[in-house]
CSV table of N, CA, C and O in Angstrom, one decimal:
chain,number,residue,atom,x,y,z
A,241,MET,N,18.5,-40.6,-89.4
A,241,MET,CA,18.2,-40.3,-88.0
A,241,MET,C,17.4,-38.9,-87.9
A,241,MET,O,17.9,-38.0,-88.5
A,242,SER,N,16.4,-38.9,-87.3
A,242,SER,CA,15.6,-37.6,-87.1
A,242,SER,C,15.7,-37.2,-85.7
A,242,SER,O,15.6,-38.0,-84.8
A,243,ALA,N,15.8,-35.9,-85.5
A,243,ALA,CA,15.9,-35.3,-84.2
A,243,ALA,C,14.4,-35.2,-83.7
A,243,ALA,O,13.6,-34.7,-84.4
A,244,LYS,N,14.3,-35.5,-82.4
A,244,LYS,CA,12.9,-35.4,-81.8
A,244,LYS,C,12.8,-33.9,-81.3
A,244,LYS,O,13.6,-33.4,-80.6
A,245,VAL,N,11.7,-33.3,-81.8
A,245,VAL,CA,11.5,-31.9,-81.3
A,245,VAL,C,10.4,-31.9,-80.3
A,245,VAL,O,9.3,-32.4,-80.5
A,246,ASP,N,10.7,-31.4,-79.1
A,246,ASP,CA,9.7,-31.3,-78.0
A,246,ASP,C,9.0,-30.0,-78.2
A,246,ASP,O,9.5,-28.9,-78.0
A,247,ARG,N,7.7,-30.1,-78.5
A,247,ARG,CA,6.9,-28.8,-78.6
A,247,ARG,C,6.3,-28.6,-77.2
A,247,ARG,O,5.9,-29.5,-76.5
A,248,PRO,N,6.2,-27.3,-76.9
A,248,PRO,CA,5.6,-27.0,-75.6
A,248,PRO,C,4.1,-27.3,-75.6
A,248,PRO,O,3.4,-27.1,-76.6
A,249,ARG,N,3.7,-28.0,-74.6
A,249,ARG,CA,2.3,-28.4,-74.5
A,249,ARG,C,1.4,-27.2,-74.1
A,249,ARG,O,1.8,-26.4,-73.2
A,250,LYS,N,0.3,-27.1,-74.8
A,250,LYS,CA,-0.7,-26.0,-74.3
A,250,LYS,C,-1.4,-26.5,-73.1
A,250,LYS,O,-1.8,-27.7,-73.0
A,251,ARG,N,-1.5,-25.6,-72.1
A,251,ARG,CA,-2.2,-26.0,-70.9
A,251,ARG,C,-3.7,-26.0,-71.2
A,251,ARG,O,-4.2,-25.1,-71.8
A,252,LYS,N,-4.3,-27.0,-70.7
A,252,LYS,CA,-5.8,-27.1,-70.8
A,252,LYS,C,-6.4,-26.1,-69.9
A,252,LYS,O,-5.9,-25.8,-68.8
A,253,LYS,N,-7.5,-25.5,-70.3
A,253,LYS,CA,-8.2,-24.5,-69.5
A,253,LYS,C,-9.5,-25.1,-68.9
A,253,LYS,O,-10.2,-26.0,-69.6
A,254,VAL,N,-9.9,-24.6,-67.8
A,254,VAL,CA,-11.1,-25.1,-67.1
A,254,VAL,C,-11.8,-23.8,-66.6
A,254,VAL,O,-11.2,-22.9,-66.1
A,255,LEU,N,-13.2,-23.8,-66.7
A,255,LEU,CA,-14.0,-22.7,-66.1
A,255,LEU,C,-14.7,-23.2,-64.9
A,255,LEU,O,-15.5,-24.2,-65.1
A,256,VAL,N,-14.6,-22.6,-63.8
A,256,VAL,CA,-15.3,-23.0,-62.6
A,256,VAL,C,-16.3,-21.9,-62.2
A,256,VAL,O,-16.0,-20.7,-62.2
A,257,THR,N,-17.5,-22.3,-62.0
A,257,THR,CA,-18.6,-21.3,-61.5
A,257,THR,C,-19.1,-21.8,-60.2
A,257,THR,O,-18.6,-22.8,-59.7
A,258,GLY,N,-20.0,-21.0,-59.6
A,258,GLY,CA,-20.5,-21.4,-58.2
A,258,GLY,C,-19.4,-21.3,-57.2
A,258,GLY,O,-19.2,-22.2,-56.4
A,259,LEU,N,-18.8,-20.1,-57.1
A,259,LEU,CA,-17.6,-20.0,-56.2
A,259,LEU,C,-18.0,-19.9,-54.8
A,259,LEU,O,-17.1,-19.9,-53.9
A,260,PHE,N,-19.2,-19.8,-54.4
A,260,PHE,CA,-19.6,-19.8,-53.0
A,260,PHE,C,-19.9,-21.2,-52.5
A,260,PHE,O,-20.1,-21.4,-51.3
A,261,GLU,N,-19.9,-22.2,-53.4
A,261,GLU,CA,-20.1,-23.5,-52.9
A,261,GLU,C,-18.8,-24.0,-52.2
A,261,GLU,O,-17.7,-23.7,-52.6
A,262,PRO,N,-18.9,-24.8,-51.2
A,262,PRO,CA,-17.8,-25.2,-50.4
A,262,PRO,C,-16.8,-26.0,-51.3
A,262,PRO,O,-15.6,-26.0,-51.1
A,263,ALA,N,-17.2,-26.8,-52.3
A,263,ALA,CA,-16.3,-27.6,-53.1
A,263,ALA,C,-15.6,-26.8,-54.1
A,263,ALA,O,-14.6,-27.3,-54.7
A,264,ALA,N,-16.0,-25.5,-54.4
A,264,ALA,CA,-15.4,-24.8,-55.5
A,264,ALA,C,-13.9,-24.5,-55.2
A,264,ALA,O,-13.1,-24.7,-56.1
A,265,LEU,N,-13.5,-24.2,-54.0
A,265,LEU,CA,-12.1,-23.9,-53.7
A,265,LEU,C,-11.3,-25.2,-53.9
A,265,LEU,O,-10.2,-25.2,-54.4
A,266,HIS,N,-11.9,-26.3,-53.5
A,266,HIS,CA,-11.2,-27.6,-53.6
A,266,HIS,C,-11.0,-27.9,-55.1
A,266,HIS,O,-9.9,-28.3,-55.5
A,267,VAL,N,-12.0,-27.7,-55.9
A,267,VAL,CA,-11.9,-28.0,-57.3
A,267,VAL,C,-10.9,-27.1,-58.0
A,267,VAL,O,-10.1,-27.5,-58.8
A,268,ILE,N,-10.9,-25.8,-57.6
A,268,ILE,CA,-9.9,-24.9,-58.2
A,268,ILE,C,-8.5,-25.3,-57.9
A,268,ILE,O,-7.6,-25.3,-58.7
A,269,ARG,N,-8.3,-25.6,-56.6
A,269,ARG,CA,-6.9,-26.0,-56.2
A,269,ARG,C,-6.5,-27.3,-56.9
A,269,ARG,O,-5.3,-27.5,-57.3
A,270,ARG,N,-7.4,-28.3,-57.0
A,270,ARG,CA,-7.0,-29.6,-57.6
A,270,ARG,C,-6.7,-29.4,-59.1
A,270,ARG,O,-5.7,-29.9,-59.5
A,271,PHE,N,-7.5,-28.7,-59.8
A,271,PHE,CA,-7.2,-28.4,-61.2
A,271,PHE,C,-5.9,-27.7,-61.4
A,271,PHE,O,-5.1,-28.0,-62.3
A,272,GLY,N,-5.7,-26.7,-60.5
A,272,GLY,CA,-4.4,-25.9,-60.5
A,272,GLY,C,-3.2,-26.8,-60.3
A,272,GLY,O,-2.2,-26.7,-61.0
A,273,GLN,N,-3.3,-27.7,-59.3
A,273,GLN,CA,-2.2,-28.6,-59.0
A,273,GLN,C,-2.0,-29.6,-60.1
A,273,GLN,O,-0.8,-30.1,-60.3
A,274,MET,N,-3.0,-29.9,-60.9
A,274,MET,CA,-2.9,-30.9,-62.0
A,274,MET,C,-2.3,-30.2,-63.3
A,274,MET,O,-2.1,-30.8,-64.3
A,275,GLY,N,-2.1,-28.8,-63.2
A,275,GLY,CA,-1.5,-28.1,-64.3
A,275,GLY,C,-2.5,-27.4,-65.2
A,275,GLY,O,-2.1,-26.9,-66.3
A,276,TYR,N,-3.8,-27.4,-64.9
A,276,TYR,CA,-4.8,-26.7,-65.7
A,276,TYR,C,-4.7,-25.2,-65.5
A,276,TYR,O,-4.3,-24.7,-64.4
A,277,GLU,N,-5.1,-24.5,-66.5
A,277,GLU,CA,-5.2,-23.0,-66.4
A,277,GLU,C,-6.7,-22.8,-65.9
A,277,GLU,O,-7.6,-23.1,-66.6
A,278,VAL,N,-6.8,-22.3,-64.7
A,278,VAL,CA,-8.1,-22.1,-64.1
A,278,VAL,C,-8.7,-20.7,-64.3
A,278,VAL,O,-8.1,-19.7,-63.9
A,279,HIS,N,-9.9,-20.7,-64.9
A,279,HIS,CA,-10.7,-19.4,-65.0
A,279,HIS,C,-11.9,-19.6,-64.1
A,279,HIS,O,-12.5,-20.7,-64.1
A,280,VAL,N,-12.3,-18.5,-63.5
A,280,VAL,CA,-13.5,-18.6,-62.7
A,280,VAL,C,-14.5,-17.5,-63.1
A,280,VAL,O,-14.1,-16.5,-63.6
A,281,ALA,N,-15.8,-17.8,-62.9
A,281,ALA,CA,-16.9,-16.9,-63.3
A,281,ALA,C,-17.9,-16.8,-62.1
A,281,ALA,O,-18.3,-17.9,-61.7
A,282,GLU,N,-18.2,-15.6,-61.7
A,282,GLU,CA,-19.2,-15.5,-60.6
A,282,GLU,C,-19.8,-14.1,-60.7
A,282,GLU,O,-19.2,-13.1,-61.3
A,283,GLY,N,-21.0,-14.0,-60.2
A,283,GLY,CA,-21.7,-12.7,-60.2
A,283,GLY,C,-21.5,-11.8,-59.0
A,283,GLY,O,-21.9,-10.7,-58.9
A,284,HIS,N,-20.7,-12.3,-58.0
A,284,HIS,CA,-20.4,-11.5,-56.8
A,284,HIS,C,-18.9,-11.3,-56.7
A,284,HIS,O,-18.1,-12.2,-56.9
A,285,LEU,N,-18.6,-10.1,-56.4
A,285,LEU,CA,-17.1,-9.7,-56.4
A,285,LEU,C,-16.4,-10.4,-55.3
A,285,LEU,O,-15.2,-10.6,-55.4
A,286,LEU,N,-17.0,-10.7,-54.2
A,286,LEU,CA,-16.3,-11.2,-53.0
A,286,LEU,C,-16.4,-12.7,-52.8
A,286,LEU,O,-16.2,-13.3,-51.7
A,287,ALA,N,-16.6,-13.5,-53.9
A,287,ALA,CA,-16.6,-14.9,-53.8
A,287,ALA,C,-15.2,-15.4,-53.5
A,287,ALA,O,-14.3,-15.3,-54.3
A,288,TYR,N,-15.0,-15.9,-52.3
A,288,TYR,CA,-13.7,-16.1,-51.8
A,288,TYR,C,-12.9,-17.1,-52.6
A,288,TYR,O,-11.7,-17.0,-52.7
A,289,ALA,N,-13.5,-18.1,-53.2
A,289,ALA,CA,-12.8,-19.1,-54.0
A,289,ALA,C,-12.1,-18.5,-55.2
A,289,ALA,O,-11.1,-19.0,-55.7
A,290,GLY,N,-12.6,-17.4,-55.7
A,290,GLY,CA,-12.0,-16.7,-56.9
A,290,GLY,C,-10.7,-16.1,-56.6
A,290,GLY,O,-10.0,-15.6,-57.5
A,291,PHE,N,-10.2,-16.0,-55.3
A,291,PHE,CA,-9.0,-15.4,-55.0
A,291,PHE,C,-7.9,-16.4,-54.7
A,291,PHE,O,-6.8,-16.1,-54.2
A,292,SER,N,-8.1,-17.7,-55.1
A,292,SER,CA,-7.1,-18.7,-55.0
A,292,SER,C,-5.9,-18.4,-55.9
A,292,SER,O,-6.0,-17.7,-56.9
A,293,LYS,N,-4.7,-18.8,-55.4
A,293,LYS,CA,-3.5,-18.5,-56.2
A,293,LYS,C,-3.5,-19.3,-57.6
A,293,LYS,O,-2.7,-18.9,-58.4
A,294,TYR,N,-4.3,-20.2,-57.7
A,294,TYR,CA,-4.4,-21.0,-59.0
A,294,TYR,C,-5.3,-20.3,-60.0
A,294,TYR,O,-5.3,-20.8,-61.2
A,295,VAL,N,-6.0,-19.3,-59.7
A,295,VAL,CA,-6.9,-18.7,-60.6
A,295,VAL,C,-6.1,-17.8,-61.5
A,295,VAL,O,-5.4,-16.8,-61.1
A,296,LYS,N,-6.2,-18.0,-62.8
A,296,LYS,CA,-5.5,-17.2,-63.8
A,296,LYS,C,-6.4,-16.0,-64.2
A,296,LYS,O,-5.8,-14.9,-64.5
A,297,ARG,N,-7.7,-16.2,-64.3
A,297,ARG,CA,-8.6,-15.1,-64.8
A,297,ARG,C,-9.9,-15.2,-64.0
A,297,ARG,O,-10.5,-16.2,-63.9
A,298,ARG,N,-10.4,-14.0,-63.6
A,298,ARG,CA,-11.7,-13.9,-63.0
A,298,ARG,C,-12.7,-13.2,-63.9
A,298,ARG,O,-12.3,-12.1,-64.5
A,299,ILE,N,-13.8,-13.8,-64.1
A,299,ILE,CA,-14.8,-13.2,-65.0
A,299,ILE,C,-16.0,-12.8,-64.2
A,299,ILE,O,-16.6,-13.6,-63.4
A,300,ARG,N,-16.5,-11.6,-64.3
A,300,ARG,CA,-17.6,-11.1,-63.6
A,300,ARG,C,-18.9,-11.3,-64.4
A,300,ARG,O,-19.0,-10.8,-65.6
A,301,LEU,N,-19.8,-12.0,-63.9
A,301,LEU,CA,-21.1,-12.3,-64.6
A,301,LEU,C,-22.2,-11.5,-63.8
A,301,LEU,O,-22.1,-11.2,-62.7
A,302,PRO,N,-23.4,-11.3,-64.5
A,302,PRO,CA,-24.5,-10.8,-63.8
A,302,PRO,C,-25.0,-11.8,-62.8
A,302,PRO,O,-24.8,-13.0,-62.9
A,303,ASN,N,-25.7,-11.3,-61.7
A,303,ASN,CA,-26.2,-12.2,-60.7
A,303,ASN,C,-27.2,-13.2,-61.3
A,303,ASN,O,-28.2,-12.8,-61.9
A,304,MET,N,-26.9,-14.5,-61.1
A,304,MET,CA,-27.8,-15.5,-61.7
A,304,MET,C,-29.2,-15.5,-61.1
A,304,MET,O,-30.2,-15.8,-61.8
A,305,ARG,N,-29.3,-15.1,-59.8
A,305,ARG,CA,-30.6,-15.1,-59.2
A,305,ARG,C,-31.6,-14.0,-59.8
A,305,ARG,O,-32.7,-14.3,-60.0
A,306,TYR,N,-31.0,-12.9,-60.1
A,306,TYR,CA,-31.8,-11.8,-60.6
A,306,TYR,C,-31.8,-11.6,-62.1
A,306,TYR,O,-32.8,-11.0,-62.6
A,307,PHE,N,-30.8,-12.1,-62.8
A,307,PHE,CA,-30.7,-11.9,-64.2
A,307,PHE,C,-30.3,-13.3,-64.9
A,307,PHE,O,-29.2,-13.4,-65.5
A,308,PRO,N,-31.1,-14.3,-64.7
A,308,PRO,CA,-30.7,-15.6,-65.2
A,308,PRO,C,-30.5,-15.7,-66.7
A,308,PRO,O,-29.6,-16.4,-67.2
A,309,GLU,N,-31.3,-14.9,-67.5
A,309,GLU,CA,-31.1,-14.9,-69.0
A,309,GLU,C,-29.8,-14.3,-69.4
A,309,GLU,O,-29.1,-14.8,-70.2
A,310,ARG,N,-29.4,-13.2,-68.7
A,310,ARG,CA,-28.1,-12.5,-69.1
A,310,ARG,C,-27.0,-13.4,-68.6
A,310,ARG,O,-26.0,-13.5,-69.3
A,311,TYR,N,-27.1,-14.1,-67.5
A,311,TYR,CA,-26.0,-15.0,-67.0
A,311,TYR,C,-25.8,-16.1,-68.0
A,311,TYR,O,-24.7,-16.3,-68.4
A,312,ALA,N,-26.9,-16.7,-68.4
A,312,ALA,CA,-26.7,-17.8,-69.4
A,312,ALA,C,-26.2,-17.4,-70.7
A,312,ALA,O,-25.4,-18.0,-71.4
A,313,CYS,N,-26.7,-16.2,-71.2
A,313,CYS,CA,-26.3,-15.7,-72.5
A,313,CYS,C,-24.8,-15.4,-72.5
A,313,CYS,O,-24.1,-15.7,-73.4
A,314,LEU,N,-24.3,-14.8,-71.4
A,314,LEU,CA,-22.8,-14.5,-71.4
A,314,LEU,C,-22.0,-15.7,-71.4
A,314,LEU,O,-20.9,-15.8,-72.0
A,315,LEU,N,-22.4,-16.8,-70.6
A,315,LEU,CA,-21.7,-18.0,-70.6
A,315,LEU,C,-21.7,-18.7,-72.0
A,315,LEU,O,-20.7,-19.2,-72.5
A,316,TYR,N,-22.9,-18.6,-72.6
A,316,TYR,CA,-23.1,-19.3,-73.9
A,316,TYR,C,-22.4,-18.6,-75.1
A,316,TYR,O,-21.9,-19.2,-76.0
A,317,THR,N,-22.3,-17.3,-75.0
A,317,THR,CA,-21.7,-16.5,-76.1
A,317,THR,C,-20.3,-16.1,-76.0
A,317,THR,O,-19.7,-15.5,-76.9
A,318,SER,N,-19.6,-16.5,-74.9
A,318,SER,CA,-18.2,-16.2,-74.8
A,318,SER,C,-17.4,-16.9,-75.9
A,318,SER,O,-17.7,-18.0,-76.3
A,319,PRO,N,-16.5,-16.1,-76.6
A,319,PRO,CA,-15.9,-16.6,-77.7
A,319,PRO,C,-15.0,-17.8,-77.4
A,319,PRO,O,-14.4,-17.9,-76.4
A,320,SER,N,-15.0,-18.8,-78.3
A,320,SER,CA,-14.2,-19.9,-78.2
A,320,SER,C,-12.8,-19.5,-78.7
A,320,SER,O,-12.6,-18.8,-79.7
A,321,PRO,N,-11.7,-20.0,-78.0
A,321,PRO,CA,-10.4,-19.6,-78.4
A,321,PRO,C,-10.0,-20.2,-79.8
A,321,PRO,O,-9.1,-19.7,-80.5
A,322,ARG,N,-10.7,-21.2,-80.2
A,322,ARG,CA,-10.5,-21.8,-81.5
A,322,ARG,C,-11.2,-21.1,-82.7
A,322,ARG,O,-10.8,-21.2,-83.8
A,323,ASP,N,-12.2,-20.3,-82.4
A,323,ASP,CA,-13.0,-19.7,-83.4
A,323,ASP,C,-13.4,-18.3,-83.0
A,323,ASP,O,-14.4,-18.1,-82.4
A,324,LEU,N,-12.5,-17.3,-83.3
A,324,LEU,CA,-12.8,-16.0,-82.9
A,324,LEU,C,-13.7,-15.2,-83.9
A,324,LEU,O,-14.1,-14.1,-83.6
A,325,SER,N,-14.0,-15.8,-85.0
A,325,SER,CA,-14.8,-15.1,-86.0
A,325,SER,C,-16.3,-15.1,-85.8
A,325,SER,O,-17.0,-14.3,-86.3
A,326,THR,N,-16.8,-16.1,-85.1
A,326,THR,CA,-18.2,-16.3,-84.9
A,326,THR,C,-18.6,-16.3,-83.5
A,326,THR,O,-17.9,-16.7,-82.6
A,327,SER,N,-19.8,-15.9,-83.2
A,327,SER,CA,-20.4,-16.0,-81.9
A,327,SER,C,-21.3,-17.3,-81.8
A,327,SER,O,-21.8,-17.7,-82.8
A,328,ARG,N,-21.4,-17.9,-80.6
A,328,ARG,CA,-22.3,-19.0,-80.5
A,328,ARG,C,-23.6,-18.7,-80.0
A,328,ARG,O,-24.3,-19.5,-79.5
A,329,MET,N,-24.0,-17.5,-80.2
A,329,MET,CA,-25.3,-17.0,-79.8
A,329,MET,C,-26.4,-17.7,-80.6
A,329,MET,O,-26.4,-17.7,-81.8
A,330,PRO,N,-27.4,-18.2,-79.9
A,330,PRO,CA,-28.5,-18.8,-80.7
A,330,PRO,C,-29.4,-17.8,-81.4
A,330,PRO,O,-29.5,-16.6,-81.0
A,331,SER,N,-29.9,-18.1,-82.5
A,331,SER,CA,-30.7,-17.2,-83.3
A,331,SER,C,-31.9,-16.7,-82.6
A,331,SER,O,-32.5,-15.7,-83.0
A,332,SER,N,-32.4,-17.4,-81.7
A,332,SER,CA,-33.7,-17.0,-81.0
A,332,SER,C,-33.5,-16.0,-79.9
A,332,SER,O,-34.4,-15.4,-79.4
A,333,ALA,N,-32.2,-15.7,-79.6
A,333,ALA,CA,-31.9,-14.7,-78.5
A,333,ALA,C,-31.9,-13.3,-79.0
A,333,ALA,O,-31.7,-13.0,-80.1
């Protein structure tokens, strides 16, 4: 007979952007209620959806309207939790 060992499940993470969109708050709440760890990214400090009780982490990005290249680069190069040794930055950047 073998004893069954219950390992704690890792919570899945989700990143939500576009926090000024009306649906963003709904999406954040729904993912939070489903047990996801919710991270949000926005270029404006006062994006109201980022202050939901379900948000685990807020990430400040450059304003997408004025700095689209920097915005995309930061999203693209954020380190993966599975691979901390390499960046995903394209060689052309």
